[in-house]
Structure formats: structure tokens, C-alpha cells
Amino acid sequence: MTSRAPLSRQAHIHPHLVRLVHKHTSSVYQRPIPEFSIQAFQHFELLFMSSGKQRLVIDSGCGTGESTRIFAQQYPSAFVVGLDRSVHRLQKHCLPEQHTTNYALIRAELEDFWRLLASHYGNCIEYHAILYPNPYPKPAHILRRWHGHPLFPQMLALSPITELRTNWSLYAEEFAFAASLLGYAVEFTTLQYSTPITAFERKYQQSGHNLFQVLVRPQ
């Protein structure tokens, strides 16, 4: 199946982005965390504790969990948790013949789960992946893009390495710019086609899209 690259009337970094990033560094996101998110987090805690691992890798918006399984192979000494709000996508996950015990998939709202992680395991996370899509290409939707969201500073603070992948260059550019405003070191590159690690990445490659990567680390 082919797909279209994001289309937008916005051609440059959003004019409100600087103001939003600075505003969100001086405010606290106070939306109450609902009970179902707390229960999902408690389920994760049981799995993490029973794994015997001390370190965490977070795969946010994991979709079918293909990337989560790959990260579990790449980080055998860590517990990898894949997070997605869609039961439909999570149910498509195919367990490998030799299933490892160092990863799990959790249905969760990312905003809630990130805050709970920050409160309980902020020093345990070694890598955080946000792989496709969340573009929200309409200019009016800047607050829905992760770098325009009130939780952006807290999200970047979760891990010493945050990786974003997207098929919209402006989204990657904005994400990198917003992270640099917060004092982070940023690498913004065009991904070379290789074995895809998510269903979205596979679809985008097959559709001939350019793919972009942003790596964010503390200075």
C-alpha cells in the first residue's frame, strides 16, 4: 500500500514555536492522570520488576510492536516497553519463535505514561524512541505536535538519548529546533534506507518517501 507524504500550508518553522517552548519550560502540565492510565502503569511496573532488569528503553507510539522487539534484541540488558494507545495495532504484534522476556507492549496514553515514568523511573531510562508519525501538518495544530506540547521539556528529560523519526522534514526540523532551544545537542539527518523497523517505516520506504532522524542528547 502506498501513502502520501504529509502536506501542509506551513513552509517554515512555526512562528509560535519559540514562545511555546519557553512557556512550557515555566509551567507545569496539570491534567489529572485517569485511573486507567494508573492501572496500565502498575501493570508495567509488575512486568519490569519481574524481569530482573535495572534499565529501561521506551518505544513510544510503538504501533504493532515490531520496533519494540528489535530494541529488545539490541538492548538485552534492559527492559523494553512499547507504548501505544491503539489496541488494534498492538493486537497485530507477532511474538518471535524464541520469545525474550525483556520486553512488553502496554496500551497507554503517552502523556500520562511519561509523567508517571518521570516520577518513578526517571533515572533508569537509557533510550527513548518516538518513531512515526504524529505530524499534525495543519499550522493550527502546533500544540498537538510533540515539540509544541506542554510535556515536551519533560519528555526530553526522560532519557539521555531521544530519537525521533518522521517522513515530514519540517516536523523533524521543528523538533530539532525546539530541543536546541532547551540546550540539548541535536543531530538532524536523512535516514538511509535499510531494513525497516516499524510498519510505518516499511510503508514509507515502499512509497518512496524521504525519512528523517533527530537524535537529542544533553550538551
mmCIF file with all atom_site columns, C-alpha atoms in Angstrom:
data_model
loop_
_atom_site.group_PDB
_atom_site.id
_atom_site.type_symbol
_atom_site.label_atom_id
_atom_site.label_alt_id
_atom_site.label_comp_id
_atom_site.label_asym_id
_atom_site.label_entity_id
_atom_site.label_seq_id
_atom_site.pdbx_PDB_ins_code
_atom_site.Cartn_x
_atom_site.Cartn_y
_atom_site.Cartn_z
_atom_site.occupancy
_atom_site.B_iso_or_equiv
_atom_site.pdbx_formal_charge
_atom_site.auth_seq_id
_atom_site.auth_comp_id
_atom_site.auth_asym_id
_atom_site.auth_atom_id
_atom_site.pdbx_PDB_model_num
ATOM 1   C CA . MET A 1 1   ? 0.000  0.000   0.000  1.00 0.00 ? 1   MET A CA 1
ATOM 2   C CA . THR A 1 2   ? 1.362  3.417   -0.928 1.00 0.00 ? 2   THR A CA 1
ATOM 3   C CA . SER A 1 3   ? 0.941  6.515   1.219  1.00 0.00 ? 3   SER A CA 1
ATOM 4   C CA . ARG A 1 4   ? 1.238  10.244  0.698  1.00 0.00 ? 4   ARG A CA 1
ATOM 5   C CA . ALA A 1 5   ? 3.818  12.361  2.447  1.00 0.00 ? 5   ALA A CA 1
ATOM 6   C CA . PRO A 1 6   ? 2.333  14.982  4.799  1.00 0.00 ? 6   PRO A CA 1
ATOM 7   C CA . LEU A 1 7   ? 1.064  18.105  3.048  1.00 0.00 ? 7   LEU A CA 1
ATOM 8   C CA . SER A 1 8   ? 0.910  21.443  4.829  1.00 0.00 ? 8   SER A CA 1
ATOM 9   C CA . ARG A 1 9   ? 0.363  25.131  4.161  1.00 0.00 ? 9   ARG A CA 1
ATOM 10  C CA . GLN A 1 10  ? 3.203  25.683  6.607  1.00 0.00 ? 10  GLN A CA 1
ATOM 11  C CA . ALA A 1 11  ? 6.545  26.029  4.826  1.00 0.00 ? 11  ALA A CA 1
ATOM 12  C CA . HIS A 1 12  ? 8.810  27.129  7.690  1.00 0.00 ? 12  HIS A CA 1
ATOM 13  C CA . ILE A 1 13  ? 9.226  26.638  11.447 1.00 0.00 ? 13  ILE A CA 1
ATOM 14  C CA . HIS A 1 14  ? 6.004  27.669  13.141 1.00 0.00 ? 14  HIS A CA 1
ATOM 15  C CA . PRO A 1 15  ? 6.133  31.321  14.247 1.00 0.00 ? 15  PRO A CA 1
ATOM 16  C CA . HIS A 1 16  ? 4.736  30.441  17.698 1.00 0.00 ? 16  HIS A CA 1
ATOM 17  C CA . LEU A 1 17  ? 7.184  27.622  18.453 1.00 0.00 ? 17  LEU A CA 1
ATOM 18  C CA . VAL A 1 18  ? 9.779  29.676  20.346 1.00 0.00 ? 18  VAL A CA 1
ATOM 19  C CA . ARG A 1 19  ? 7.093  31.216  22.540 1.00 0.00 ? 19  ARG A CA 1
ATOM 20  C CA . LEU A 1 20  ? 5.503  27.839  23.202 1.00 0.00 ? 20  LEU A CA 1
ATOM 21  C CA . VAL A 1 21  ? 8.745  26.118  24.163 1.00 0.00 ? 21  VAL A CA 1
ATOM 22  C CA . HIS A 1 22  ? 9.689  28.898  26.593 1.00 0.00 ? 22  HIS A CA 1
ATOM 23  C CA . LYS A 1 23  ? 6.166  28.945  28.022 1.00 0.00 ? 23  LYS A CA 1
ATOM 24  C CA . HIS A 1 24  ? 6.215  25.202  28.643 1.00 0.00 ? 24  HIS A CA 1
ATOM 25  C CA . THR A 1 25  ? 9.531  25.351  30.488 1.00 0.00 ? 25  THR A CA 1
ATOM 26  C CA . SER A 1 26  ? 7.969  27.643  33.072 1.00 0.00 ? 26  SER A CA 1
ATOM 27  C CA . SER A 1 27  ? 4.649  25.849  33.559 1.00 0.00 ? 27  SER A CA 1
ATOM 28  C CA . VAL A 1 28  ? 3.521  22.508  34.923 1.00 0.00 ? 28  VAL A CA 1
ATOM 29  C CA . TYR A 1 29  ? 1.206  20.210  32.976 1.00 0.00 ? 29  TYR A CA 1
ATOM 30  C CA . GLN A 1 30  ? -1.571 19.508  35.454 1.00 0.00 ? 30  GLN A CA 1
ATOM 31  C CA . ARG A 1 31  ? -4.130 17.415  33.617 1.00 0.00 ? 31  ARG A CA 1
ATOM 32  C CA . PRO A 1 32  ? -5.283 14.723  36.071 1.00 0.00 ? 32  PRO A CA 1
ATOM 33  C CA . ILE A 1 33  ? -3.997 11.239  35.284 1.00 0.00 ? 33  ILE A CA 1
ATOM 34  C CA . PRO A 1 34  ? -7.021 8.945   34.810 1.00 0.00 ? 34  PRO A CA 1
ATOM 35  C CA . GLU A 1 35  ? -7.377 5.648   36.631 1.00 0.00 ? 35  GLU A CA 1
ATOM 36  C CA . PHE A 1 36  ? -6.951 3.517   33.504 1.00 0.00 ? 36  PHE A CA 1
ATOM 37  C CA . SER A 1 37  ? -3.522 5.081   32.926 1.00 0.00 ? 37  SER A CA 1
ATOM 38  C CA . ILE A 1 38  ? -2.511 4.408   36.518 1.00 0.00 ? 38  ILE A CA 1
ATOM 39  C CA . GLN A 1 39  ? -3.597 0.783   36.132 1.00 0.00 ? 39  GLN A CA 1
ATOM 40  C CA . ALA A 1 40  ? -1.609 0.445   32.892 1.00 0.00 ? 40  ALA A CA 1
ATOM 41  C CA . PHE A 1 41  ? 1.447  1.839   34.660 1.00 0.00 ? 41  PHE A CA 1
ATOM 42  C CA . GLN A 1 42  ? 1.029  -0.532  37.590 1.00 0.00 ? 42  GLN A CA 1
ATOM 43  C CA . HIS A 1 43  ? 0.867  -3.432  35.143 1.00 0.00 ? 43  HIS A CA 1
ATOM 44  C CA . PHE A 1 44  ? 4.107  -2.211  33.563 1.00 0.00 ? 44  PHE A CA 1
ATOM 45  C CA . GLU A 1 45  ? 5.755  -1.977  36.997 1.00 0.00 ? 45  GLU A CA 1
ATOM 46  C CA . LEU A 1 46  ? 4.933  -5.618  37.752 1.00 0.00 ? 46  LEU A CA 1
ATOM 47  C CA . LEU A 1 47  ? 6.434  -6.702  34.429 1.00 0.00 ? 47  LEU A CA 1
ATOM 48  C CA . PHE A 1 48  ? 9.526  -4.560  34.907 1.00 0.00 ? 48  PHE A CA 1
ATOM 49  C CA . MET A 1 49  ? 10.177 -5.811  38.434 1.00 0.00 ? 49  MET A CA 1
ATOM 50  C CA . SER A 1 50  ? 9.676  -9.445  37.422 1.00 0.00 ? 50  SER A CA 1
ATOM 51  C CA . SER A 1 51  ? 12.102 -9.057  34.513 1.00 0.00 ? 51  SER A CA 1
ATOM 52  C CA . GLY A 1 52  ? 15.065 -8.594  36.840 1.00 0.00 ? 52  GLY A CA 1
ATOM 53  C CA . LYS A 1 53  ? 16.339 -5.707  34.722 1.00 0.00 ? 53  LYS A CA 1
ATOM 54  C CA . GLN A 1 54  ? 17.546 -2.393  36.095 1.00 0.00 ? 54  GLN A CA 1
ATOM 55  C CA . ARG A 1 55  ? 17.455 -0.241  32.958 1.00 0.00 ? 55  ARG A CA 1
ATOM 56  C CA . LEU A 1 56  ? 14.599 0.821   30.668 1.00 0.00 ? 56  LEU A CA 1
ATOM 57  C CA . VAL A 1 57  ? 14.151 1.514   26.964 1.00 0.00 ? 57  VAL A CA 1
ATOM 58  C CA . ILE A 1 58  ? 10.937 3.271   25.935 1.00 0.00 ? 58  ILE A CA 1
ATOM 59  C CA . ASP A 1 59  ? 9.343  2.820   22.497 1.00 0.00 ? 59  ASP A CA 1
ATOM 60  C CA . SER A 1 60  ? 6.592  5.462   22.379 1.00 0.00 ? 60  SER A CA 1
ATOM 61  C CA . GLY A 1 61  ? 3.890  5.031   19.749 1.00 0.00 ? 61  GLY A CA 1
ATOM 62  C CA . CYS A 1 62  ? 5.161  1.528   19.020 1.00 0.00 ? 62  CYS A CA 1
ATOM 63  C CA . GLY A 1 63  ? 2.238  0.507   16.783 1.00 0.00 ? 63  GLY A CA 1
ATOM 64  C CA . THR A 1 64  ? 2.446  -3.240  16.179 1.00 0.00 ? 64  THR A CA 1
ATOM 65  C CA . GLY A 1 65  ? 5.494  -3.564  18.426 1.00 0.00 ? 65  GLY A CA 1
ATOM 66  C CA . GLU A 1 66  ? 7.899  -4.554  15.662 1.00 0.00 ? 66  GLU A CA 1
ATOM 67  C CA . SER A 1 67  ? 10.402 -1.922  16.757 1.00 0.00 ? 67  SER A CA 1
ATOM 68  C CA . THR A 1 68  ? 9.940  -2.896  20.414 1.00 0.00 ? 68  THR A CA 1
ATOM 69  C CA . ARG A 1 69  ? 11.000 -6.460  19.645 1.00 0.00 ? 69  ARG A CA 1
ATOM 70  C CA . ILE A 1 70  ? 14.048 -5.189  17.721 1.00 0.00 ? 70  ILE A CA 1
ATOM 71  C CA . PHE A 1 71  ? 15.049 -2.868  20.568 1.00 0.00 ? 71  PHE A CA 1
ATOM 72  C CA . ALA A 1 72  ? 14.773 -5.799  22.985 1.00 0.00 ? 72  ALA A CA 1
ATOM 73  C CA . GLN A 1 73  ? 17.367 -7.611  20.875 1.00 0.00 ? 73  GLN A CA 1
ATOM 74  C CA . GLN A 1 74  ? 19.585 -4.533  20.698 1.00 0.00 ? 74  GLN A CA 1
ATOM 75  C CA . TYR A 1 75  ? 19.356 -3.839  24.449 1.00 0.00 ? 75  TYR A CA 1
ATOM 76  C CA . PRO A 1 76  ? 19.444 -7.296  26.067 1.00 0.00 ? 76  PRO A CA 1
ATOM 77  C CA . SER A 1 77  ? 20.383 -5.899  29.477 1.00 0.00 ? 77  SER A CA 1
ATOM 78  C CA . ALA A 1 78  ? 17.370 -3.547  29.571 1.00 0.00 ? 78  ALA A CA 1
ATOM 79  C CA . PHE A 1 79  ? 13.621 -3.978  29.813 1.00 0.00 ? 79  PHE A CA 1
ATOM 80  C CA . VAL A 1 80  ? 11.932 -2.502  26.731 1.00 0.00 ? 80  VAL A CA 1
ATOM 81  C CA . VAL A 1 81  ? 8.369  -1.230  26.950 1.00 0.00 ? 81  VAL A CA 1
ATOM 82  C CA . GLY A 1 82  ? 6.377  -0.426  23.824 1.00 0.00 ? 82  GLY A CA 1
ATOM 83  C CA . LEU A 1 83  ? 3.559  2.084   24.332 1.00 0.00 ? 83  LEU A CA 1
ATOM 84  C CA . ASP A 1 84  ? 0.609  2.714   22.040 1.00 0.00 ? 84  ASP A CA 1
ATOM 85  C CA . ARG A 1 85  ? -2.954 3.911   22.510 1.00 0.00 ? 85  ARG A CA 1
ATOM 86  C CA . SER A 1 86  ? -4.369 1.578   19.818 1.00 0.00 ? 86  SER A CA 1
ATOM 87  C CA . VAL A 1 87  ? -5.492 -1.891  20.871 1.00 0.00 ? 87  VAL A CA 1
ATOM 88  C CA . HIS A 1 88  ? -5.979 -2.733  17.197 1.00 0.00 ? 88  HIS A CA 1
ATOM 89  C CA . ARG A 1 89  ? -2.324 -2.099  16.356 1.00 0.00 ? 89  ARG A CA 1
ATOM 90  C CA . LEU A 1 90  ? -0.993 -3.801  19.482 1.00 0.00 ? 90  LEU A CA 1
ATOM 91  C CA . GLN A 1 91  ? -3.023 -6.931  18.754 1.00 0.00 ? 91  GLN A CA 1
ATOM 92  C CA . LYS A 1 92  ? -1.179 -7.294  15.444 1.00 0.00 ? 92  LYS A CA 1
ATOM 93  C CA . HIS A 1 93  ? 2.080  -7.995  17.259 1.00 0.00 ? 93  HIS A CA 1
ATOM 94  C CA . CYS A 1 94  ? 3.687  -11.290 16.322 1.00 0.00 ? 94  CYS A CA 1
ATOM 95  C CA . LEU A 1 95  ? 5.762  -12.936 19.013 1.00 0.00 ? 95  LEU A CA 1
ATOM 96  C CA . PRO A 1 96  ? 9.039  -14.454 17.774 1.00 0.00 ? 96  PRO A CA 1
ATOM 97  C CA . GLU A 1 97  ? 9.513  -18.215 17.981 1.00 0.00 ? 97  GLU A CA 1
ATOM 98  C CA . GLN A 1 98  ? 12.005 -17.714 20.795 1.00 0.00 ? 98  GLN A CA 1
ATOM 99  C CA . HIS A 1 99  ? 10.260 -15.001 22.769 1.00 0.00 ? 99  HIS A CA 1
ATOM 100 C CA . THR A 1 100 ? 12.529 -12.980 25.036 1.00 0.00 ? 100 THR A CA 1
ATOM 101 C CA . THR A 1 101 ? 11.349 -11.837 28.439 1.00 0.00 ? 101 THR A CA 1
ATOM 102 C CA . ASN A 1 102 ? 12.833 -8.352  28.309 1.00 0.00 ? 102 ASN A CA 1
ATOM 103 C CA . TYR A 1 103 ? 10.025 -6.531  26.536 1.00 0.00 ? 103 TYR A CA 1
ATOM 104 C CA . ALA A 1 104 ? 6.308  -5.884  26.807 1.00 0.00 ? 104 ALA A CA 1
ATOM 105 C CA . LEU A 1 105 ? 3.624  -3.915  24.999 1.00 0.00 ? 105 LEU A CA 1
ATOM 106 C CA . ILE A 1 106 ? 1.327  -1.649  27.008 1.00 0.00 ? 106 ILE A CA 1
ATOM 107 C CA . ARG A 1 107 ? -1.789 0.182   25.891 1.00 0.00 ? 107 ARG A CA 1
ATOM 108 C CA . ALA A 1 108 ? -1.356 3.677   27.261 1.00 0.00 ? 108 ALA A CA 1
ATOM 109 C CA . GLU A 1 109 ? -1.772 7.380   26.692 1.00 0.00 ? 109 GLU A CA 1
ATOM 110 C CA . LEU A 1 110 ? 1.778  8.635   26.207 1.00 0.00 ? 110 LEU A CA 1
ATOM 111 C CA . GLU A 1 111 ? 1.252  11.902  28.092 1.00 0.00 ? 111 GLU A CA 1
ATOM 112 C CA . ASP A 1 112 ? 0.128  10.039  31.212 1.00 0.00 ? 112 ASP A CA 1
ATOM 113 C CA . PHE A 1 113 ? 2.759  7.331   30.993 1.00 0.00 ? 113 PHE A CA 1
ATOM 114 C CA . TRP A 1 114 ? 5.631  9.791   30.502 1.00 0.00 ? 114 TRP A CA 1
ATOM 115 C CA . ARG A 1 115 ? 4.673  11.704  33.636 1.00 0.00 ? 115 ARG A CA 1
ATOM 116 C CA . LEU A 1 116 ? 4.463  8.514   35.670 1.00 0.00 ? 116 LEU A CA 1
ATOM 117 C CA . LEU A 1 117 ? 7.817  7.358   34.318 1.00 0.00 ? 117 LEU A CA 1
ATOM 118 C CA . ALA A 1 118 ? 9.390  10.690  35.226 1.00 0.00 ? 118 ALA A CA 1
ATOM 119 C CA . SER A 1 119 ? 8.062  10.398  38.782 1.00 0.00 ? 119 SER A CA 1
ATOM 120 C CA . HIS A 1 120 ? 9.138  6.809   39.376 1.00 0.00 ? 120 HIS A CA 1
ATOM 121 C CA . TYR A 1 121 ? 11.909 5.781   36.960 1.00 0.00 ? 121 TYR A CA 1
ATOM 122 C CA . GLY A 1 122 ? 13.459 8.991   35.686 1.00 0.00 ? 122 GLY A CA 1
ATOM 123 C CA . ASN A 1 123 ? 16.992 7.739   36.370 1.00 0.00 ? 123 ASN A CA 1
ATOM 124 C CA . CYS A 1 124 ? 16.517 4.313   34.772 1.00 0.00 ? 124 CYS A CA 1
ATOM 125 C CA . ILE A 1 125 ? 15.751 5.153   31.140 1.00 0.00 ? 125 ILE A CA 1
ATOM 126 C CA . GLU A 1 126 ? 18.699 4.872   28.740 1.00 0.00 ? 126 GLU A CA 1
ATOM 127 C CA . TYR A 1 127 ? 16.970 5.370   25.389 1.00 0.00 ? 127 TYR A CA 1
ATOM 128 C CA . HIS A 1 128 ? 13.630 6.779   24.230 1.00 0.00 ? 128 HIS A CA 1
ATOM 129 C CA . ALA A 1 129 ? 12.333 6.216   20.690 1.00 0.00 ? 129 ALA A CA 1
ATOM 130 C CA . ILE A 1 130 ? 9.468  8.109   19.054 1.00 0.00 ? 130 ILE A CA 1
ATOM 131 C CA . LEU A 1 131 ? 9.155  6.522   15.634 1.00 0.00 ? 131 LEU A CA 1
ATOM 132 C CA . TYR A 1 132 ? 6.368  7.807   13.375 1.00 0.00 ? 132 TYR A CA 1
ATOM 133 C CA . PRO A 1 133 ? 4.011  9.504   12.823 1.00 0.00 ? 133 PRO A CA 1
ATOM 134 C CA . ASN A 1 134 ? 2.361  12.429  14.832 1.00 0.00 ? 134 ASN A CA 1
ATOM 135 C CA . PRO A 1 135 ? 2.917  15.146  12.191 1.00 0.00 ? 135 PRO A CA 1
ATOM 136 C CA . TYR A 1 136 ? -0.380 17.120  12.529 1.00 0.00 ? 136 TYR A CA 1
ATOM 137 C CA . PRO A 1 137 ? 0.506  19.179  9.435  1.00 0.00 ? 137 PRO A CA 1
ATOM 138 C CA . LYS A 1 138 ? -2.123 21.906  9.863  1.00 0.00 ? 138 LYS A CA 1
ATOM 139 C CA . PRO A 1 139 ? -0.469 25.039  11.308 1.00 0.00 ? 139 PRO A CA 1
ATOM 140 C CA . ALA A 1 140 ? -3.316 25.398  13.818 1.00 0.00 ? 140 ALA A CA 1
ATOM 141 C CA . HIS A 1 141 ? -2.356 22.033  15.312 1.00 0.00 ? 141 HIS A CA 1
ATOM 142 C CA . ILE A 1 142 ? 1.118  23.034  16.508 1.00 0.00 ? 142 ILE A CA 1
ATOM 143 C CA . LEU A 1 143 ? 0.159  22.189  20.110 1.00 0.00 ? 143 LEU A CA 1
ATOM 144 C CA . ARG A 1 144 ? -0.521 18.587  19.055 1.00 0.00 ? 144 ARG A CA 1
ATOM 145 C CA . ARG A 1 145 ? 2.987  18.096  17.705 1.00 0.00 ? 145 ARG A CA 1
ATOM 146 C CA . TRP A 1 146 ? 5.249  16.757  20.449 1.00 0.00 ? 146 TRP A CA 1
ATOM 147 C CA . HIS A 1 147 ? 7.618  19.720  20.324 1.00 0.00 ? 147 HIS A CA 1
ATOM 148 C CA . GLY A 1 148 ? 4.655  22.103  20.734 1.00 0.00 ? 148 GLY A CA 1
ATOM 149 C CA . HIS A 1 149 ? 3.091  20.077  23.554 1.00 0.00 ? 149 HIS A CA 1
ATOM 150 C CA . PRO A 1 150 ? 3.367  21.246  27.180 1.00 0.00 ? 150 PRO A CA 1
ATOM 151 C CA . LEU A 1 151 ? 5.159  17.985  28.061 1.00 0.00 ? 151 LEU A CA 1
ATOM 152 C CA . PHE A 1 152 ? 7.988  18.439  25.556 1.00 0.00 ? 152 PHE A CA 1
ATOM 153 C CA . PRO A 1 153 ? 10.605 19.553  28.141 1.00 0.00 ? 153 PRO A CA 1
ATOM 154 C CA . GLN A 1 154 ? 9.667  16.723  30.491 1.00 0.00 ? 154 GLN A CA 1
ATOM 155 C CA . MET A 1 155 ? 9.653  14.204  27.648 1.00 0.00 ? 155 MET A CA 1
ATOM 156 C CA . LEU A 1 156 ? 13.199 15.115  26.591 1.00 0.00 ? 156 LEU A CA 1
ATOM 157 C CA . ALA A 1 157 ? 14.357 14.934  30.214 1.00 0.00 ? 157 ALA A CA 1
ATOM 158 C CA . LEU A 1 158 ? 13.274 11.299  30.480 1.00 0.00 ? 158 LEU A CA 1
ATOM 159 C CA . SER A 1 159 ? 16.342 9.881   28.762 1.00 0.00 ? 159 SER A CA 1
ATOM 160 C CA . PRO A 1 160 ? 19.922 10.813  27.807 1.00 0.00 ? 160 PRO A CA 1
ATOM 161 C CA . ILE A 1 161 ? 19.082 9.802   24.233 1.00 0.00 ? 161 ILE A CA 1
ATOM 162 C CA . THR A 1 162 ? 15.811 10.628  22.474 1.00 0.00 ? 162 THR A CA 1
ATOM 163 C CA . GLU A 1 163 ? 15.332 9.556   18.859 1.00 0.00 ? 163 GLU A CA 1
ATOM 164 C CA . LEU A 1 164 ? 12.607 10.864  16.572 1.00 0.00 ? 164 LEU A CA 1
ATOM 165 C CA . ARG A 1 165 ? 11.885 9.500   13.103 1.00 0.00 ? 165 ARG A CA 1
ATOM 166 C CA . THR A 1 166 ? 9.425  11.039  10.664 1.00 0.00 ? 166 THR A CA 1
ATOM 167 C CA . ASN A 1 167 ? 8.659  11.327  6.958  1.00 0.00 ? 167 ASN A CA 1
ATOM 168 C CA . TRP A 1 168 ? 7.983  15.079  7.224  1.00 0.00 ? 168 TRP A CA 1
ATOM 169 C CA . SER A 1 169 ? 11.159 17.145  7.098  1.00 0.00 ? 169 SER A CA 1
ATOM 170 C CA . LEU A 1 170 ? 9.597  20.248  8.671  1.00 0.00 ? 170 LEU A CA 1
ATOM 171 C CA . TYR A 1 171 ? 8.392  18.211  11.635 1.00 0.00 ? 171 TYR A CA 1
ATOM 172 C CA . ALA A 1 172 ? 11.935 16.935  12.187 1.00 0.00 ? 172 ALA A CA 1
ATOM 173 C CA . GLU A 1 173 ? 13.332 20.443  11.754 1.00 0.00 ? 173 GLU A CA 1
ATOM 174 C CA . GLU A 1 174 ? 10.906 21.869  14.315 1.00 0.00 ? 174 GLU A CA 1
ATOM 175 C CA . PHE A 1 175 ? 11.631 19.068  16.784 1.00 0.00 ? 175 PHE A CA 1
ATOM 176 C CA . ALA A 1 176 ? 15.378 19.632  16.459 1.00 0.00 ? 176 ALA A CA 1
ATOM 177 C CA . PHE A 1 177 ? 14.995 23.406  16.769 1.00 0.00 ? 177 PHE A CA 1
ATOM 178 C CA . ALA A 1 178 ? 12.779 23.128  19.868 1.00 0.00 ? 178 ALA A CA 1
ATOM 179 C CA . ALA A 1 179 ? 15.257 20.745  21.521 1.00 0.00 ? 179 ALA A CA 1
ATOM 180 C CA . SER A 1 180 ? 18.124 23.135  20.787 1.00 0.00 ? 180 SER A CA 1
ATOM 181 C CA . LEU A 1 181 ? 16.161 25.954  22.441 1.00 0.00 ? 181 LEU A CA 1
ATOM 182 C CA . LEU A 1 182 ? 16.222 23.849  25.606 1.00 0.00 ? 182 LEU A CA 1
ATOM 183 C CA . GLY A 1 183 ? 20.003 23.497  25.434 1.00 0.00 ? 183 GLY A CA 1
ATOM 184 C CA . TYR A 1 184 ? 20.252 19.977  24.020 1.00 0.00 ? 184 TYR A CA 1
ATOM 185 C CA . ALA A 1 185 ? 22.770 18.736  21.463 1.00 0.00 ? 185 ALA A CA 1
ATOM 186 C CA . VAL A 1 186 ? 20.912 17.763  18.291 1.00 0.00 ? 186 VAL A CA 1
ATOM 187 C CA . GLU A 1 187 ? 21.732 15.648  15.233 1.00 0.00 ? 187 GLU A CA 1
ATOM 188 C CA . PHE A 1 188 ? 19.346 16.011  12.288 1.00 0.00 ? 188 PHE A CA 1
ATOM 189 C CA . THR A 1 189 ? 19.962 13.632  9.390  1.00 0.00 ? 189 THR A CA 1
ATOM 190 C CA . THR A 1 190 ? 18.242 11.986  6.442  1.00 0.00 ? 190 THR A CA 1
ATOM 191 C CA . LEU A 1 191 ? 17.912 8.264   7.065  1.00 0.00 ? 191 LEU A CA 1
ATOM 192 C CA . GLN A 1 192 ? 19.441 5.893   4.564  1.00 0.00 ? 192 GLN A CA 1
ATOM 193 C CA . TYR A 1 193 ? 17.063 3.115   3.555  1.00 0.00 ? 193 TYR A CA 1
ATOM 194 C CA . SER A 1 194 ? 17.762 -0.110  5.400  1.00 0.00 ? 194 SER A CA 1
ATOM 195 C CA . THR A 1 195 ? 15.710 -2.897  6.923  1.00 0.00 ? 195 THR A CA 1
ATOM 196 C CA . PRO A 1 196 ? 12.615 -1.096  8.292  1.00 0.00 ? 196 PRO A CA 1
ATOM 197 C CA . ILE A 1 197 ? 11.952 -1.433  11.995 1.00 0.00 ? 197 ILE A CA 1
ATOM 198 C CA . THR A 1 198 ? 8.284  -0.363  12.018 1.00 0.00 ? 198 THR A CA 1
ATOM 199 C CA . ALA A 1 199 ? 5.272  -0.959  9.799  1.00 0.00 ? 199 ALA A CA 1
ATOM 200 C CA . PHE A 1 200 ? 5.119  2.780   9.096  1.00 0.00 ? 200 PHE A CA 1
ATOM 201 C CA . GLU A 1 201 ? 8.769  2.853   8.075  1.00 0.00 ? 201 GLU A CA 1
ATOM 202 C CA . ARG A 1 202 ? 8.187  -0.065  5.713  1.00 0.00 ? 202 ARG A CA 1
ATOM 203 C CA . LYS A 1 203 ? 5.178  1.662   4.147  1.00 0.00 ? 203 LYS A CA 1
ATOM 204 C CA . TYR A 1 204 ? 7.019  4.951   3.769  1.00 0.00 ? 204 TYR A CA 1
ATOM 205 C CA . GLN A 1 205 ? 10.024 3.275   2.170  1.00 0.00 ? 205 GLN A CA 1
ATOM 206 C CA . GLN A 1 206 ? 7.792  1.431   -0.276 1.00 0.00 ? 206 GLN A CA 1
ATOM 207 C CA . SER A 1 207 ? 6.113  4.755   -1.111 1.00 0.00 ? 207 SER A CA 1
ATOM 208 C CA . GLY A 1 208 ? 9.473  6.392   -1.828 1.00 0.00 ? 208 GLY A CA 1
ATOM 209 C CA . HIS A 1 209 ? 9.336  8.927   0.997  1.00 0.00 ? 209 HIS A CA 1
ATOM 210 C CA . ASN A 1 210 ? 12.368 10.663  2.417  1.00 0.00 ? 210 ASN A CA 1
ATOM 211 C CA . LEU A 1 211 ? 12.833 9.684   6.063  1.00 0.00 ? 211 LEU A CA 1
ATOM 212 C CA . PHE A 1 212 ? 14.380 11.872  8.735  1.00 0.00 ? 212 PHE A CA 1
ATOM 213 C CA . GLN A 1 213 ? 16.023 11.217  12.079 1.00 0.00 ? 213 GLN A CA 1
ATOM 214 C CA . VAL A 1 214 ? 16.622 13.532  15.019 1.00 0.00 ? 214 VAL A CA 1
ATOM 215 C CA . LEU A 1 215 ? 18.864 12.438  17.898 1.00 0.00 ? 215 LEU A CA 1
ATOM 216 C CA . VAL A 1 216 ? 18.732 14.560  21.048 1.00 0.00 ? 216 VAL A CA 1
ATOM 217 C CA . ARG A 1 217 ? 21.295 14.382  23.854 1.00 0.00 ? 217 ARG A CA 1
ATOM 218 C CA . PRO A 1 218 ? 22.291 16.653  26.750 1.00 0.00 ? 218 PRO A CA 1
ATOM 219 C CA . GLN A 1 219 ? 25.160 19.026  25.998 1.00 0.00 ? 219 GLN A CA 1
#
